[in-house]
Coordinates of C-alpha atoms in Angstrom, one line a residue:
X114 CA 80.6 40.0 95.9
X115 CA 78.8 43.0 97.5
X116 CA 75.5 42.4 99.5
X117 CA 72.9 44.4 96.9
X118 CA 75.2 41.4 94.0
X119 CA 74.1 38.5 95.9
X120 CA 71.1 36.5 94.5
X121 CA 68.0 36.9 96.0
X122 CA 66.4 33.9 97.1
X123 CA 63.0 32.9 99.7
X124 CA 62.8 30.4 101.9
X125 CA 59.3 28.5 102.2
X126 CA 59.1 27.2 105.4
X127 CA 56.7 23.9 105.1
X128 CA 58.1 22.8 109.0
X129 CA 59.1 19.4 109.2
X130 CA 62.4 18.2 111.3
X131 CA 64.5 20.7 110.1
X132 CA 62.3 23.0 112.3
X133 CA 61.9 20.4 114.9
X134 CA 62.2 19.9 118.8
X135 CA 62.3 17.8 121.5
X136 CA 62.9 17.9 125.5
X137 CA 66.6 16.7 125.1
X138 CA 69.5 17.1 122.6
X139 CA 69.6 13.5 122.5
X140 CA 66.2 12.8 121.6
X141 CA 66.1 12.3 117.7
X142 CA 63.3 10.0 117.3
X143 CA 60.6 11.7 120.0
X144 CA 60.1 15.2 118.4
X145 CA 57.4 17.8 116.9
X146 CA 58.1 18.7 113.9
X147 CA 57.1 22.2 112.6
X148 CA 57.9 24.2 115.7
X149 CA 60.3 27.0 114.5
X150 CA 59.2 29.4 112.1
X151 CA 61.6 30.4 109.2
X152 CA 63.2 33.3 111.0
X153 CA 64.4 30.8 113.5
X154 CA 66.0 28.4 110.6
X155 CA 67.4 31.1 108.6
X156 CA 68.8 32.7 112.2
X157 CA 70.5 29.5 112.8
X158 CA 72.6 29.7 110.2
X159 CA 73.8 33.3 109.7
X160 CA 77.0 32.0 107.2
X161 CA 73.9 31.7 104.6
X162 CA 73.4 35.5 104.3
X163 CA 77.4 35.3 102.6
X164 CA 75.3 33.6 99.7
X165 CA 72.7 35.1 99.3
X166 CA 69.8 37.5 100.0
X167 CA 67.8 35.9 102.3
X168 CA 63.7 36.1 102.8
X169 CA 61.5 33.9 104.3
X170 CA 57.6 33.3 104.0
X171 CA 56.1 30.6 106.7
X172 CA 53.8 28.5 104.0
X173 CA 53.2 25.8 106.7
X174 CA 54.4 24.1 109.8
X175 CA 53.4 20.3 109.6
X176 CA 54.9 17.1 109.5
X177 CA 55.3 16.1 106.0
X178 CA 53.2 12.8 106.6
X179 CA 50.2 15.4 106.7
X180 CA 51.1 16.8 103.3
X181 CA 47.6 16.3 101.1
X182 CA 46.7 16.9 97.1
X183 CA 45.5 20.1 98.4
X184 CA 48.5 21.1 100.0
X185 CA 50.8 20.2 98.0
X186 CA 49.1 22.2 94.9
X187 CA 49.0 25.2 97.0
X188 CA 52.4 25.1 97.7
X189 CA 53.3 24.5 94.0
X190 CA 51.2 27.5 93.0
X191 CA 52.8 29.6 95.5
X192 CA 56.1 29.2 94.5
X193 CA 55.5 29.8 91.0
X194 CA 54.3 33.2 91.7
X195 CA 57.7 33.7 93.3
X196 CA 59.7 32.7 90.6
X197 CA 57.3 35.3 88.6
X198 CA 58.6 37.9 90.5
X199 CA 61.7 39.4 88.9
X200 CA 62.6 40.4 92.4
X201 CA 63.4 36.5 93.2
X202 CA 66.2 34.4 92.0
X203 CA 65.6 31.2 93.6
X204 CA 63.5 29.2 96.2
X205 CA 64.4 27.2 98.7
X206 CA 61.6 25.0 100.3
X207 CA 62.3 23.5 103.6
X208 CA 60.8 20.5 104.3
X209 CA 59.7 17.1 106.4
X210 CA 61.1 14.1 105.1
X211 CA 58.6 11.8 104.7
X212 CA 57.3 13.2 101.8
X213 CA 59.9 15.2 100.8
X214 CA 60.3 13.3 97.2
X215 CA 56.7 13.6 96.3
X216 CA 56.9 16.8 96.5
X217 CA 59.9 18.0 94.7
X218 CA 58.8 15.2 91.9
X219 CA 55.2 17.2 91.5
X220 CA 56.8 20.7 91.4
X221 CA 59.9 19.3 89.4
X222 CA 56.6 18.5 86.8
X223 CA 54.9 21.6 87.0
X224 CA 56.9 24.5 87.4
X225 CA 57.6 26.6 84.5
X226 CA 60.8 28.4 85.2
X227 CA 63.7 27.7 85.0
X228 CA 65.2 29.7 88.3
X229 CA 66.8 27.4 90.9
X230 CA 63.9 25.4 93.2
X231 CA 65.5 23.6 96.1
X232 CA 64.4 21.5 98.5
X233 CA 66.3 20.4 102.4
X234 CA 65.0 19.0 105.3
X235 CA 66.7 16.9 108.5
X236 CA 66.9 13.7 109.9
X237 CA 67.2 14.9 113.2
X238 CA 65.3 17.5 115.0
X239 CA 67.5 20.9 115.2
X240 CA 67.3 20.5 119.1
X241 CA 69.6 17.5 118.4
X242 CA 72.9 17.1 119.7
X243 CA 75.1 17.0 115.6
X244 CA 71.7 18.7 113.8
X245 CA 72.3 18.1 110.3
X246 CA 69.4 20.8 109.6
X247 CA 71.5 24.0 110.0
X248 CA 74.7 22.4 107.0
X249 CA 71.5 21.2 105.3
X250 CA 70.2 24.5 104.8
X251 CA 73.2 26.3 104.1
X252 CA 74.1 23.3 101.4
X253 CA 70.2 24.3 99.7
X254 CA 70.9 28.3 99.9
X255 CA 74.6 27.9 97.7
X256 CA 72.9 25.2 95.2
X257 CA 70.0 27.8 94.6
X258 CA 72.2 30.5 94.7
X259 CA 74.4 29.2 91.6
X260 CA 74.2 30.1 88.2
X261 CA 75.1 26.2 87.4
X262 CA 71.7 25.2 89.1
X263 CA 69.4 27.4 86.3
X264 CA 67.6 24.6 84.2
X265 CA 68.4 21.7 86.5
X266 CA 64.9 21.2 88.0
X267 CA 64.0 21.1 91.0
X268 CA 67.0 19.8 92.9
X269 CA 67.2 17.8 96.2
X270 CA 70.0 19.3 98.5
X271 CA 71.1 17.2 102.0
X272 CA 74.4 15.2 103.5
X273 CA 76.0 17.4 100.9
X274 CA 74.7 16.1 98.4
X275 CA 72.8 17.5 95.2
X276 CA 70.0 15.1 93.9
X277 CA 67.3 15.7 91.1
X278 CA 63.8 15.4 92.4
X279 CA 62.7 12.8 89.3
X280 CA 65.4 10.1 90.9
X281 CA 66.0 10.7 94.5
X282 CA 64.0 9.1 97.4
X283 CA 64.0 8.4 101.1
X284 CA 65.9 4.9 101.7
X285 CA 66.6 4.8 105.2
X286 CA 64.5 5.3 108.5
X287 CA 66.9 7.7 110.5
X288 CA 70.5 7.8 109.5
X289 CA 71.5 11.2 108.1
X290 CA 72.4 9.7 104.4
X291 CA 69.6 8.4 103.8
X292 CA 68.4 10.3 100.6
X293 CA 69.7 8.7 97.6
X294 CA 69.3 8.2 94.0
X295 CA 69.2 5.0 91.6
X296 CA 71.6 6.5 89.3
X297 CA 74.0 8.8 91.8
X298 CA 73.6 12.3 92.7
X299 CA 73.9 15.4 90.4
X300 CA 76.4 17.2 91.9
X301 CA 77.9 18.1 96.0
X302 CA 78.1 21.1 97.4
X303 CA 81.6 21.4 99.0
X304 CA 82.3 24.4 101.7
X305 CA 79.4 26.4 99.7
X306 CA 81.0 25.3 96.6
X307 CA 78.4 23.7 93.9
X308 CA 79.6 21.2 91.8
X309 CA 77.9 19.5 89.4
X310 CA 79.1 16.1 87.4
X311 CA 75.8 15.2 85.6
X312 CA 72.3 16.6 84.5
X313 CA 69.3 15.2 84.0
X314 CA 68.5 14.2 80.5
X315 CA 64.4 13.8 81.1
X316 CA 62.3 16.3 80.6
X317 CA 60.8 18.7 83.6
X318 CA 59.8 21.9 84.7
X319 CA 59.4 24.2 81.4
X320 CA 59.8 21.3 79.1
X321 CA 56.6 19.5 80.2
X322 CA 53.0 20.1 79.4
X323 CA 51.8 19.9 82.5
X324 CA 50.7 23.1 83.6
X325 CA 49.4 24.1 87.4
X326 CA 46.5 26.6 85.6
X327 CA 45.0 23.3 84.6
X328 CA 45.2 21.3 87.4
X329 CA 41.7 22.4 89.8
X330 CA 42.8 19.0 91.9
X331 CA 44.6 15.8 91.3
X332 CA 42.6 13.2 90.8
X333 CA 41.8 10.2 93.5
X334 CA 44.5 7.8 93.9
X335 CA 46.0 4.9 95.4
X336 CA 49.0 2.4 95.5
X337 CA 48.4 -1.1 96.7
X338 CA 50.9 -2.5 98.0
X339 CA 51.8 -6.1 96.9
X340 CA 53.2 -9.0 99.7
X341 CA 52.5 -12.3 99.6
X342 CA 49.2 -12.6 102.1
X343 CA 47.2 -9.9 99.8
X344 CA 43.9 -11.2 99.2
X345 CA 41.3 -10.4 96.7
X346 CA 38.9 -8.8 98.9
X347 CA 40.9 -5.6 98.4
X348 CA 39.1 -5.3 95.0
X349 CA 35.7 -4.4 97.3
X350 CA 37.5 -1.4 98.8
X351 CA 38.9 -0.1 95.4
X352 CA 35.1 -0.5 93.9
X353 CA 33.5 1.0 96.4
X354 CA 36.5 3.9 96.7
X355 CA 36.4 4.4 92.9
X356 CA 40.3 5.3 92.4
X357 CA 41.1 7.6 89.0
X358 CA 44.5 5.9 89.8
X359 CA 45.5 2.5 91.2
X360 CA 49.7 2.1 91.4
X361 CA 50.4 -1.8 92.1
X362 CA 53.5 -1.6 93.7
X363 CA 54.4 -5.4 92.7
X364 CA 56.8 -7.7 93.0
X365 CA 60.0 -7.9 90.6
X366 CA 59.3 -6.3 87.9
X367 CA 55.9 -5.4 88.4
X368 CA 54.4 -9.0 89.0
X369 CA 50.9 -8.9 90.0
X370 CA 49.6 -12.3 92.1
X371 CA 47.3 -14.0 90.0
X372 CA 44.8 -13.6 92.6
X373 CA 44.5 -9.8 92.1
X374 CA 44.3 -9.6 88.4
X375 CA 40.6 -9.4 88.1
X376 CA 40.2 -7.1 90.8
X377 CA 42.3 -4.6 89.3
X378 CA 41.1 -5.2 85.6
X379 CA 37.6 -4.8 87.5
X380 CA 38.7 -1.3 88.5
X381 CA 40.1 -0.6 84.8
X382 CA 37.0 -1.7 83.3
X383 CA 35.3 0.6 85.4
X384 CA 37.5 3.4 84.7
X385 CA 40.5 3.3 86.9
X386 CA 44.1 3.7 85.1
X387 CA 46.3 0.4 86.6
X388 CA 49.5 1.5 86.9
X389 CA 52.3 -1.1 87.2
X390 CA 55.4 -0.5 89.5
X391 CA 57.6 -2.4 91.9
X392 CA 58.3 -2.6 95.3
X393 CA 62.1 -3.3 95.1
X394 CA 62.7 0.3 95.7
X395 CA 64.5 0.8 92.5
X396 CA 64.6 -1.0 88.9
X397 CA 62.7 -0.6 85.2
X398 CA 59.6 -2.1 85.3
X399 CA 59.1 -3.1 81.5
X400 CA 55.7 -3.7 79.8
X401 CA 55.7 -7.3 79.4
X402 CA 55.8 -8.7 82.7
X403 CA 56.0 -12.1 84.8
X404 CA 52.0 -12.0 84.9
X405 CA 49.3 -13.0 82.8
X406 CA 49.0 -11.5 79.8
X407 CA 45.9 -8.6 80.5
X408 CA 48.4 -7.1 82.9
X409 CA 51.0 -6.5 80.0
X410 CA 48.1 -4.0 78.7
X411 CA 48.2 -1.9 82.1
X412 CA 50.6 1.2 82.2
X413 CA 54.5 0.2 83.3
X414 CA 56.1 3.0 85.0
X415 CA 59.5 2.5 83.2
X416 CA 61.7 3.2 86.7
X417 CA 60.0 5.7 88.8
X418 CA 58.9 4.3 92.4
X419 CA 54.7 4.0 93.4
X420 CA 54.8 7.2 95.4
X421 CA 56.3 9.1 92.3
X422 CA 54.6 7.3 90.0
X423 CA 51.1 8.2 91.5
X424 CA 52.2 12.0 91.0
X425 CA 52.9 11.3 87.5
X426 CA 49.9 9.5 87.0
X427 CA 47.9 12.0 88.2
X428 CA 49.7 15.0 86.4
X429 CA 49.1 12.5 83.4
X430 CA 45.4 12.4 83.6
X431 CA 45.3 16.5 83.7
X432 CA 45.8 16.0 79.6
X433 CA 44.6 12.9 78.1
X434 CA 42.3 9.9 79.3
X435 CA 44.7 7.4 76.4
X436 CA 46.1 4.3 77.4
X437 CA 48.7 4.8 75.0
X438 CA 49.3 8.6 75.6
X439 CA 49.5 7.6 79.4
X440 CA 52.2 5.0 78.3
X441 CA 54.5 7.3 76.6
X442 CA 54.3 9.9 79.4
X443 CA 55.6 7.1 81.7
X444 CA 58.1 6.4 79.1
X445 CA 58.6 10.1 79.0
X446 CA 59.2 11.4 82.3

């Protein structure tokens, strides 16, 4: 394929890892992220430019742990207007890991196109003795670069893997693997070869009706975190916070101590949308659950995790305030 052939694709820069460093190639753990621009990551692996037409546009250089609502909205809004352009055939967004799933989910919601959106990131800074940043990258540029990726979301690409955005998360503190989804991943890419052995059968990106021209600001949100020394007293602090959204992230299938029901039916009552989910890490959370019986009225989140299931309850209250409208997005999505 000759040069002017290739897709074209950009490369947000958002820093994280991937364009981390630290004092010794050794250090993985004691790093800044966000210190190398995008020339420096798409420089570092010059077998990309095989793939693909390469530009790059520095949208940020943070640690993903400082990604905000704000933030994350811009960046959504910017890469629409890329995918506008019909000078651009793809994105891909690097980015840190910490939040990495939050944000593919949002954009996997919002984005209407259906041109290839990837995102990568690292586990270990690219001052690190084995990187996986630079095969990372180069994994992301071939899945956005192939015509099988049109239509598949917003995709997930690392340890050669190819994940969709509504299932993957983080499940491991360090280790290069540690992205994974409940139900496998997509597809791999293997030597710059995409291949792809499943789709996803839920609706995202053009087939939603959430729309980012909508959306001013996502609403105020939170997700409590359920363990076994919780106390009530946590209901003062959502009062006085006022939460549009409160994700219980309980026990088992959503179990909420018996202790914290009226709190949270306290911050319904007031307005709040109680969303249940579970802190197992994976698992369907179904509407009638080992709780008393006003906590079977709350929203279940079906399977999606608290952190995902805050961006969909937010998205969700961007077009209806219904209990039962709410429900069957959860059941949707």
């Amino acid at each position: 394929m000759t040069a002017t052939a290739l897709p074209r694709i950009v490369v947000v820069a958002t820093g994280g890892t991937i364009a981390g460093s630290a004092a010794s190639a050794t250090d993985t753990t004691g790093y800044r992220a966000g210190t190398s621009g995008v020339d420096a990551v798409i420089a570092a692996v010059p077998e990309a430019a095989l793939l693909a037409r390469l530009t790059g546009e520095q949208f940020a250089s943070i640690d993903s742990s400082d990604v905000t609502d704000a933030i994350l909205l811009a960046l959504a809004r910017r890469v629409e207007a890329l995918l506008a352009s019909p000078e651009v055939d793809g994105v891909v967004i690097t980015h840190g890991t910490d939040t990495l799933e939050e944000s593919a989910y949002f954009l996997h919601l919002v984005l209407d196109s259906r041109k290839p959106v990837v995102f990568t990131g690292a586990m270990r800074p690219a001052s690190a003795l084995s990187a996986d940043g630079p095969l990372n990258f180069y994994a992301a540029v071939a899945a956005a670069s192939a015509p099988a990726s049109r239509g598949q979301g917003v995709l997930v690409v690392l340890n050669d893997e190819i994940h969709s955005a509504r299932d993957v998360s983080k499940s491991t503190s360090l280790r290069v693997d540690s992205f994974a989804s409940a139900y496998g991943p997509l597809g791999v890419v293997v030597a710059g070869r995409v291949l792809y052995y499943r789709a996803v059968v839920r609706p995202h990106t053009t087939a939603t009706e959430f729309r980012l021209d909508a959306v001013d600001a996502l609403p105020k949100a939170a997700v409590v975190y359920a363990h076994s020394g919780l106390d009530d007293s946590v209901g003062e602090l959502l009062a006085a916070a006022r939460y549009a959204v409160i994700v219980h992230a309980g026990f088992g299938n959503g179990t909420v101590a018996t202790r914290m029901i009226e709190p949270l039916e306290a911050a319904r009552r007031a307005g709040s949308i109680v969303v249940r989910a579970t802190r197992t890490g994976s698992g369907h959370v179904t509407a009638v659950g080992a709780s008393r019986a006003e906590v079977n009225g709350w929203i279940s989140v079906d399977d999606q995790n608290p952190q995902r299931a805050r961006i969909l309850a937010c998205l969700a209250l961007t077009v209806t305030r219904d209990h039962d409208e709410i429900q069957h997005i959860f059941d949707t999505y």
